[in-house]
Amino acid sequence: MQSKEKQPPIFTRCGVRNVDSDAIEHFRIEGIVLMENAARGSVDVIKDLCSKDELQHVIVLCGAGNNGGDGYAIARHLHNRGCRVTITPIAPPKTPEAITNANITEKMGIPFILFKEDIFEDATLIIDAIFGTGISEEIRGPALRIIPFLHRCNVKIISIDIPSGLDCDSGHPLGIAVKADLTITFVGLKQGFMQDSASKFLGSIAVVDIGCPQELIKKYALPNT
């Protein structure tokens, strides 16, 4: 994590949502542009912090929302940089940005394989893009069995924006949460990251600038951060 002198701003779930919505509605920055910036920045971090061996076979788990959309875009950029990538959709994409990025990756020929344990046998890196900061209810559905399996793989896990299942504000797991080795988070830190309960899920933290106006950062960050 960055030094105290350079600590990034901290946001609640509501605050980071407001940054995104105001960037789109008032500054007319398309959501797909923010997602693209997030993906490119994430891949820069991944390439910097992961060894060549860890990039031999990257499995990207994508949820239905914009966190999954980030995952599809990250998969595309990793593929373009020469990595072998497999996409494992946990649910069909639902947001316009996620649908767009899923369609692009599919047209590029990146493999889409529904979750099954044997596809992880030669995985060297897992990217968790299942749930983002918006989730506030206990985890249900396929993720209940997928998340514990990921922990048994003995492969580095990188979570995108927040470990799936970790509450953005409280820092407590929503029944269950991914235990990441690295969390790449966007815009700034999240309020829940400051809690002791979150530390075992976050791993190291890298903050990626996705191009939101500084006026919004200052407006919606928690005071004195």
PDB file of C-alpha atoms in Angstrom:
ATOM      1  CA  MET A   1       0.000   0.000   0.000  1.00  0.00           C
ATOM      2  CA  GLN A   2       1.126   3.537  -0.598  1.00  0.00           C
ATOM      3  CA  SER A   3       2.782   5.545   2.164  1.00  0.00           C
ATOM      4  CA  LYS A   4       0.645   7.583   4.556  1.00  0.00           C
ATOM      5  CA  GLU A   5       1.751  10.839   2.936  1.00  0.00           C
ATOM      6  CA  LYS A   6       0.329   9.662  -0.372  1.00  0.00           C
ATOM      7  CA  GLN A   7      -2.634   7.655   0.889  1.00  0.00           C
ATOM      8  CA  PRO A   8      -5.410   7.681  -1.702  1.00  0.00           C
ATOM      9  CA  PRO A   9      -8.856   9.088  -0.916  1.00  0.00           C
ATOM     10  CA  ILE A  10     -11.355   6.796   0.786  1.00  0.00           C
ATOM     11  CA  PHE A  11     -14.914   6.240  -0.407  1.00  0.00           C
ATOM     12  CA  THR A  12     -18.101   4.668   0.858  1.00  0.00           C
ATOM     13  CA  ARG A  13     -20.210   2.552  -1.479  1.00  0.00           C
ATOM     14  CA  CYS A  14     -22.472   5.546  -2.055  1.00  0.00           C
ATOM     15  CA  GLY A  15     -19.524   7.862  -2.634  1.00  0.00           C
ATOM     16  CA  VAL A  16     -17.860   5.757  -5.306  1.00  0.00           C
ATOM     17  CA  ARG A  17     -21.232   5.212  -6.995  1.00  0.00           C
ATOM     18  CA  ASN A  18     -21.730   8.981  -7.087  1.00  0.00           C
ATOM     19  CA  VAL A  19     -18.293   9.500  -8.615  1.00  0.00           C
ATOM     20  CA  ASP A  20     -19.168   7.090 -11.420  1.00  0.00           C
ATOM     21  CA  SER A  21     -22.670   8.425 -12.034  1.00  0.00           C
ATOM     22  CA  ASP A  22     -21.631  12.089 -12.014  1.00  0.00           C
ATOM     23  CA  ALA A  23     -18.697  11.369 -14.324  1.00  0.00           C
ATOM     24  CA  ILE A  24     -21.144   9.799 -16.764  1.00  0.00           C
ATOM     25  CA  GLU A  25     -24.139  12.122 -16.379  1.00  0.00           C
ATOM     26  CA  HIS A  26     -22.556  15.532 -15.767  1.00  0.00           C
ATOM     27  CA  PHE A  27     -19.115  15.241 -17.351  1.00  0.00           C
ATOM     28  CA  ARG A  28     -20.364  13.041 -20.211  1.00  0.00           C
ATOM     29  CA  ILE A  29     -17.615  10.466 -19.809  1.00  0.00           C
ATOM     30  CA  GLU A  30     -19.033   7.265 -21.228  1.00  0.00           C
ATOM     31  CA  GLY A  31     -19.187   4.336 -18.830  1.00  0.00           C
ATOM     32  CA  ILE A  32     -17.394   2.183 -21.385  1.00  0.00           C
ATOM     33  CA  VAL A  33     -14.495   4.671 -21.297  1.00  0.00           C
ATOM     34  CA  LEU A  34     -14.220   4.398 -17.510  1.00  0.00           C
ATOM     35  CA  MET A  35     -14.276   0.611 -17.822  1.00  0.00           C
ATOM     36  CA  GLU A  36     -11.579   0.702 -20.476  1.00  0.00           C
ATOM     37  CA  ASN A  37      -9.392   2.927 -18.294  1.00  0.00           C
ATOM     38  CA  ALA A  38      -9.931   0.566 -15.358  1.00  0.00           C
ATOM     39  CA  ALA A  39      -8.971  -2.452 -17.443  1.00  0.00           C
ATOM     40  CA  ARG A  40      -5.856  -0.920 -18.963  1.00  0.00           C
ATOM     41  CA  GLY A  41      -4.680   0.307 -15.575  1.00  0.00           C
ATOM     42  CA  SER A  42      -5.356  -3.087 -14.009  1.00  0.00           C
ATOM     43  CA  VAL A  43      -3.363  -4.910 -16.663  1.00  0.00           C
ATOM     44  CA  ASP A  44      -0.453  -2.514 -16.182  1.00  0.00           C
ATOM     45  CA  VAL A  45      -0.444  -3.465 -12.484  1.00  0.00           C
ATOM     46  CA  ILE A  46      -0.789  -7.171 -13.255  1.00  0.00           C
ATOM     47  CA  LYS A  47       2.097  -7.110 -15.717  1.00  0.00           C
ATOM     48  CA  ASP A  48       4.256  -5.193 -13.252  1.00  0.00           C
ATOM     49  CA  LEU A  49       3.550  -7.376 -10.212  1.00  0.00           C
ATOM     50  CA  CYS A  50       3.197 -10.863 -11.700  1.00  0.00           C
ATOM     51  CA  SER A  51       5.988 -13.080 -12.961  1.00  0.00           C
ATOM     52  CA  LYS A  52       6.038 -14.608 -16.433  1.00  0.00           C
ATOM     53  CA  ASP A  53       5.247 -17.968 -14.874  1.00  0.00           C
ATOM     54  CA  GLU A  54       2.151 -16.525 -13.194  1.00  0.00           C
ATOM     55  CA  LEU A  55       0.929 -15.220 -16.556  1.00  0.00           C
ATOM     56  CA  GLN A  56       1.130 -18.568 -18.366  1.00  0.00           C
ATOM     57  CA  HIS A  57      -2.608 -19.297 -18.012  1.00  0.00           C
ATOM     58  CA  VAL A  58      -4.892 -16.650 -16.560  1.00  0.00           C
ATOM     59  CA  ILE A  59      -8.477 -17.553 -15.688  1.00  0.00           C
ATOM     60  CA  VAL A  60     -10.821 -14.571 -15.376  1.00  0.00           C
ATOM     61  CA  LEU A  61     -14.074 -15.180 -13.502  1.00  0.00           C
ATOM     62  CA  CYS A  62     -16.715 -12.660 -14.592  1.00  0.00           C
ATOM     63  CA  GLY A  63     -19.987 -11.810 -12.882  1.00  0.00           C
ATOM     64  CA  ALA A  64     -23.080 -10.249 -14.431  1.00  0.00           C
ATOM     65  CA  GLY A  65     -22.466  -6.587 -13.606  1.00  0.00           C
ATOM     66  CA  ASN A  66     -19.836  -3.986 -14.330  1.00  0.00           C
ATOM     67  CA  ASN A  67     -17.271  -5.792 -12.186  1.00  0.00           C
ATOM     68  CA  GLY A  68     -17.644  -8.648 -14.631  1.00  0.00           C
ATOM     69  CA  GLY A  69     -17.388  -6.108 -17.438  1.00  0.00           C
ATOM     70  CA  ASP A  70     -14.045  -5.024 -16.026  1.00  0.00           C
ATOM     71  CA  GLY A  71     -13.027  -8.679 -16.096  1.00  0.00           C
ATOM     72  CA  TYR A  72     -13.920  -9.105 -19.770  1.00  0.00           C
ATOM     73  CA  ALA A  73     -11.958  -5.966 -20.674  1.00  0.00           C
ATOM     74  CA  ILE A  74      -8.980  -7.096 -18.577  1.00  0.00           C
ATOM     75  CA  ALA A  75      -9.068 -10.484 -20.312  1.00  0.00           C
ATOM     76  CA  ARG A  76      -8.920  -8.724 -23.687  1.00  0.00           C
ATOM     77  CA  HIS A  77      -5.895  -6.625 -22.760  1.00  0.00           C
ATOM     78  CA  LEU A  78      -4.069  -9.612 -21.263  1.00  0.00           C
ATOM     79  CA  HIS A  79      -4.752 -11.576 -24.438  1.00  0.00           C
ATOM     80  CA  ASN A  80      -3.429  -8.681 -26.527  1.00  0.00           C
ATOM     81  CA  ARG A  81      -0.247  -8.702 -24.450  1.00  0.00           C
ATOM     82  CA  GLY A  82       0.410 -12.333 -25.222  1.00  0.00           C
ATOM     83  CA  CYS A  83      -1.124 -14.115 -22.222  1.00  0.00           C
ATOM     84  CA  ARG A  84      -3.148 -17.281 -22.520  1.00  0.00           C
ATOM     85  CA  VAL A  85      -6.535 -16.339 -21.081  1.00  0.00           C
ATOM     86  CA  THR A  86      -9.692 -18.290 -20.293  1.00  0.00           C
ATOM     87  CA  ILE A  87     -12.918 -16.501 -19.359  1.00  0.00           C
ATOM     88  CA  THR A  88     -15.277 -18.225 -16.938  1.00  0.00           C
ATOM     89  CA  PRO A  89     -18.626 -16.395 -16.818  1.00  0.00           C
ATOM     90  CA  ILE A  90     -20.436 -16.957 -13.534  1.00  0.00           C
ATOM     91  CA  ALA A  91     -23.618 -15.385 -14.938  1.00  0.00           C
ATOM     92  CA  PRO A  92     -24.526 -13.809 -18.289  1.00  0.00           C
ATOM     93  CA  PRO A  93     -23.496 -10.132 -18.556  1.00  0.00           C
ATOM     94  CA  LYS A  94     -26.372  -7.733 -17.840  1.00  0.00           C
ATOM     95  CA  THR A  95     -25.089  -4.158 -18.053  1.00  0.00           C
ATOM     96  CA  PRO A  96     -24.473  -2.510 -21.444  1.00  0.00           C
ATOM     97  CA  GLU A  97     -20.753  -2.118 -20.760  1.00  0.00           C
ATOM     98  CA  ALA A  98     -20.359  -5.724 -19.628  1.00  0.00           C
ATOM     99  CA  ILE A  99     -22.302  -7.005 -22.652  1.00  0.00           C
ATOM    100  CA  THR A 100     -20.135  -4.943 -25.013  1.00  0.00           C
ATOM    101  CA  ASN A 101     -16.884  -6.229 -23.545  1.00  0.00           C
ATOM    102  CA  ALA A 102     -18.132  -9.817 -23.415  1.00  0.00           C
ATOM    103  CA  ASN A 103     -19.066  -9.605 -27.099  1.00  0.00           C
ATOM    104  CA  ILE A 104     -15.654  -8.187 -28.021  1.00  0.00           C
ATOM    105  CA  THR A 105     -13.747 -10.916 -26.210  1.00  0.00           C
ATOM    106  CA  GLU A 106     -15.933 -13.604 -27.743  1.00  0.00           C
ATOM    107  CA  LYS A 107     -15.313 -12.237 -31.256  1.00  0.00           C
ATOM    108  CA  MET A 108     -11.580 -12.227 -30.507  1.00  0.00           C
ATOM    109  CA  GLY A 109     -11.753 -15.959 -29.922  1.00  0.00           C
ATOM    110  CA  ILE A 110     -10.830 -15.879 -26.243  1.00  0.00           C
ATOM    111  CA  PRO A 111     -12.193 -19.146 -24.782  1.00  0.00           C
ATOM    112  CA  PHE A 112     -15.378 -18.956 -22.699  1.00  0.00           C
ATOM    113  CA  ILE A 113     -15.714 -22.008 -20.460  1.00  0.00           C
ATOM    114  CA  LEU A 114     -18.403 -22.391 -17.819  1.00  0.00           C
ATOM    115  CA  PHE A 115     -17.096 -23.125 -14.348  1.00  0.00           C
ATOM    116  CA  LYS A 116     -15.817 -26.613 -13.737  1.00  0.00           C
ATOM    117  CA  GLU A 117     -12.973 -27.572 -11.484  1.00  0.00           C
ATOM    118  CA  ASP A 118     -10.775 -29.291 -14.052  1.00  0.00           C
ATOM    119  CA  ILE A 119     -10.174 -26.122 -16.087  1.00  0.00           C
ATOM    120  CA  PHE A 120      -8.151 -24.802 -13.151  1.00  0.00           C
ATOM    121  CA  GLU A 121      -5.669 -27.699 -13.219  1.00  0.00           C
ATOM    122  CA  ASP A 122      -3.077 -25.683 -15.155  1.00  0.00           C
ATOM    123  CA  ALA A 123      -4.171 -22.208 -14.038  1.00  0.00           C
ATOM    124  CA  THR A 124      -1.295 -19.956 -12.981  1.00  0.00           C
ATOM    125  CA  LEU A 125      -3.329 -16.862 -12.032  1.00  0.00           C
ATOM    126  CA  ILE A 126      -6.980 -16.306 -11.110  1.00  0.00           C
ATOM    127  CA  ILE A 127      -8.677 -12.951 -11.586  1.00  0.00           C
ATOM    128  CA  ASP A 128     -11.784 -12.409  -9.491  1.00  0.00           C
ATOM    129  CA  ALA A 129     -14.262 -10.105 -11.243  1.00  0.00           C
ATOM    130  CA  ILE A 130     -17.434 -11.698  -9.874  1.00  0.00           C
ATOM    131  CA  PHE A 131     -18.926  -9.064  -7.553  1.00  0.00           C
ATOM    132  CA  GLY A 132     -18.050  -5.397  -7.117  1.00  0.00           C
ATOM    133  CA  THR A 133     -18.667  -2.727  -4.502  1.00  0.00           C
ATOM    134  CA  GLY A 134     -22.420  -2.618  -5.104  1.00  0.00           C
ATOM    135  CA  ILE A 135     -23.231  -5.930  -3.447  1.00  0.00           C
ATOM    136  CA  SER A 136     -24.579  -5.650   0.105  1.00  0.00           C
ATOM    137  CA  GLU A 137     -26.523  -8.893   0.612  1.00  0.00           C
ATOM    138  CA  GLU A 138     -25.175 -12.299   1.550  1.00  0.00           C
ATOM    139  CA  ILE A 139     -23.651 -14.292  -1.277  1.00  0.00           C
ATOM    140  CA  ARG A 140     -25.980 -16.799  -2.908  1.00  0.00           C
ATOM    141  CA  GLY A 141     -25.926 -19.036  -5.935  1.00  0.00           C
ATOM    142  CA  PRO A 142     -22.905 -20.581  -7.674  1.00  0.00           C
ATOM    143  CA  ALA A 143     -20.414 -18.271  -5.944  1.00  0.00           C
ATOM    144  CA  LEU A 144     -21.095 -20.101  -2.675  1.00  0.00           C
ATOM    145  CA  ARG A 145     -19.240 -23.148  -3.986  1.00  0.00           C
ATOM    146  CA  ILE A 146     -16.892 -21.376  -6.400  1.00  0.00           C
ATOM    147  CA  ILE A 147     -15.216 -19.087  -3.859  1.00  0.00           C
ATOM    148  CA  PRO A 148     -14.120 -21.886  -1.467  1.00  0.00           C
ATOM    149  CA  PHE A 149     -12.826 -23.851  -4.454  1.00  0.00           C
ATOM    150  CA  LEU A 150     -10.645 -20.915  -5.542  1.00  0.00           C
ATOM    151  CA  HIS A 151      -8.969 -20.948  -2.144  1.00  0.00           C
ATOM    152  CA  ARG A 152      -8.059 -24.611  -2.617  1.00  0.00           C
ATOM    153  CA  CYS A 153      -6.331 -24.007  -5.957  1.00  0.00           C
ATOM    154  CA  ASN A 154      -3.085 -22.703  -4.432  1.00  0.00           C
ATOM    155  CA  VAL A 155      -2.869 -20.130  -7.231  1.00  0.00           C
ATOM    156  CA  LYS A 156      -2.439 -16.371  -6.843  1.00  0.00           C
ATOM    157  CA  ILE A 157      -5.791 -14.562  -6.819  1.00  0.00           C
ATOM    158  CA  ILE A 158      -6.195 -10.950  -7.926  1.00  0.00           C
ATOM    159  CA  SER A 159      -9.509  -9.290  -7.079  1.00  0.00           C
ATOM    160  CA  ILE A 160     -10.795  -6.436  -9.207  1.00  0.00           C
ATOM    161  CA  ASP A 161     -11.990  -3.355  -7.276  1.00  0.00           C
ATOM    162  CA  ILE A 162     -12.869  -5.435  -4.188  1.00  0.00           C
ATOM    163  CA  PRO A 163     -12.664  -9.107  -3.215  1.00  0.00           C
ATOM    164  CA  SER A 164     -15.972 -10.646  -4.234  1.00  0.00           C
ATOM    165  CA  GLY A 165     -18.244 -10.928  -1.220  1.00  0.00           C
ATOM    166  CA  LEU A 166     -16.483  -8.316   0.928  1.00  0.00           C
ATOM    167  CA  ASP A 167     -18.793  -5.516   2.032  1.00  0.00           C
ATOM    168  CA  CYS A 168     -17.490  -2.203   0.725  1.00  0.00           C
ATOM    169  CA  ASP A 169     -18.509  -0.207   3.798  1.00  0.00           C
ATOM    170  CA  SER A 170     -18.170  -2.587   6.752  1.00  0.00           C
ATOM    171  CA  GLY A 171     -15.184  -4.637   5.603  1.00  0.00           C
ATOM    172  CA  HIS A 172     -16.978  -7.824   6.681  1.00  0.00           C
ATOM    173  CA  PRO A 173     -17.620 -10.790   4.381  1.00  0.00           C
ATOM    174  CA  LEU A 174     -21.179 -11.180   3.171  1.00  0.00           C
ATOM    175  CA  GLY A 175     -21.270 -14.762   4.380  1.00  0.00           C
ATOM    176  CA  ILE A 176     -18.208 -15.629   2.315  1.00  0.00           C
ATOM    177  CA  ALA A 177     -15.589 -13.614   0.420  1.00  0.00           C
ATOM    178  CA  VAL A 178     -12.599 -14.173  -1.822  1.00  0.00           C
ATOM    179  CA  LYS A 179      -9.237 -14.094  -0.047  1.00  0.00           C
ATOM    180  CA  ALA A 180      -7.132 -12.215  -2.569  1.00  0.00           C
ATOM    181  CA  ASP A 181      -3.369 -11.958  -2.772  1.00  0.00           C
ATOM    182  CA  LEU A 182      -3.772  -8.583  -4.482  1.00  0.00           C
ATOM    183  CA  THR A 183      -6.727  -6.217  -4.768  1.00  0.00           C
ATOM    184  CA  ILE A 184      -6.682  -3.728  -7.637  1.00  0.00           C
ATOM    185  CA  THR A 185      -9.170  -1.050  -6.668  1.00  0.00           C
ATOM    186  CA  PHE A 186     -10.433   1.933  -8.632  1.00  0.00           C
ATOM    187  CA  VAL A 187     -10.580   5.677  -7.873  1.00  0.00           C
ATOM    188  CA  GLY A 188      -9.500   5.251  -4.233  1.00  0.00           C
ATOM    189  CA  LEU A 189      -9.613   2.994  -1.212  1.00  0.00           C
ATOM    190  CA  LYS A 190     -12.945   1.796   0.113  1.00  0.00           C
ATOM    191  CA  GLN A 191     -14.157   2.498   3.641  1.00  0.00           C
ATOM    192  CA  GLY A 192     -14.303  -1.192   4.504  1.00  0.00           C
ATOM    193  CA  PHE A 193     -10.625  -1.638   3.645  1.00  0.00           C
ATOM    194  CA  MET A 194      -9.751   0.295   6.791  1.00  0.00           C
ATOM    195  CA  GLN A 195     -11.295  -2.341   9.067  1.00  0.00           C
ATOM    196  CA  ASP A 196      -9.214  -5.100  10.645  1.00  0.00           C
ATOM    197  CA  SER A 197     -11.774  -7.643   9.446  1.00  0.00           C
ATOM    198  CA  ALA A 198     -10.913  -6.857   5.813  1.00  0.00           C
ATOM    199  CA  SER A 199      -7.170  -7.396   5.956  1.00  0.00           C
ATOM    200  CA  LYS A 200      -7.200 -11.173   5.434  1.00  0.00           C
ATOM    201  CA  PHE A 201      -9.277 -10.764   2.269  1.00  0.00           C
ATOM    202  CA  LEU A 202      -7.475  -7.868   0.590  1.00  0.00           C
ATOM    203  CA  GLY A 203      -3.863  -8.944   0.318  1.00  0.00           C
ATOM    204  CA  SER A 204      -1.777  -6.121  -1.131  1.00  0.00           C
ATOM    205  CA  ILE A 205      -3.667  -3.139  -2.544  1.00  0.00           C
ATOM    206  CA  ALA A 206      -3.046  -1.173  -5.729  1.00  0.00           C
ATOM    207  CA  VAL A 207      -5.156   1.872  -6.611  1.00  0.00           C
ATOM    208  CA  VAL A 208      -5.835   2.578 -10.286  1.00  0.00           C
ATOM    209  CA  ASP A 209      -6.888   5.977 -11.637  1.00  0.00           C
ATOM    210  CA  ILE A 210      -9.714   5.488 -14.150  1.00  0.00           C
ATOM    211  CA  GLY A 211      -9.900   9.100 -15.313  1.00  0.00           C
ATOM    212  CA  CYS A 212     -12.681  10.484 -13.119  1.00  0.00           C
ATOM    213  CA  PRO A 213     -12.456  14.275 -12.682  1.00  0.00           C
ATOM    214  CA  GLN A 214     -10.620  15.371  -9.550  1.00  0.00           C
ATOM    215  CA  GLU A 215     -13.576  17.628  -8.751  1.00  0.00           C
ATOM    216  CA  LEU A 216     -15.654  14.505  -8.150  1.00  0.00           C
ATOM    217  CA  ILE A 217     -12.923  12.793  -6.160  1.00  0.00           C
ATOM    218  CA  LYS A 218     -12.762  15.744  -3.786  1.00  0.00           C
ATOM    219  CA  LYS A 219     -16.542  16.061  -3.609  1.00  0.00           C
ATOM    220  CA  TYR A 220     -17.344  12.466  -2.718  1.00  0.00           C
ATOM    221  CA  ALA A 221     -14.305  11.180  -0.804  1.00  0.00           C
ATOM    222  CA  LEU A 222     -14.615  10.901   2.955  1.00  0.00           C
ATOM    223  CA  PRO A 223     -13.453  14.074   4.728  1.00  0.00           C
ATOM    224  CA  ASN A 224      -9.730  14.397   5.469  1.00  0.00           C
ATOM    225  CA  THR A 225      -8.743  11.677   3.004  1.00  0.00           C
TER     226      THR A 225
END
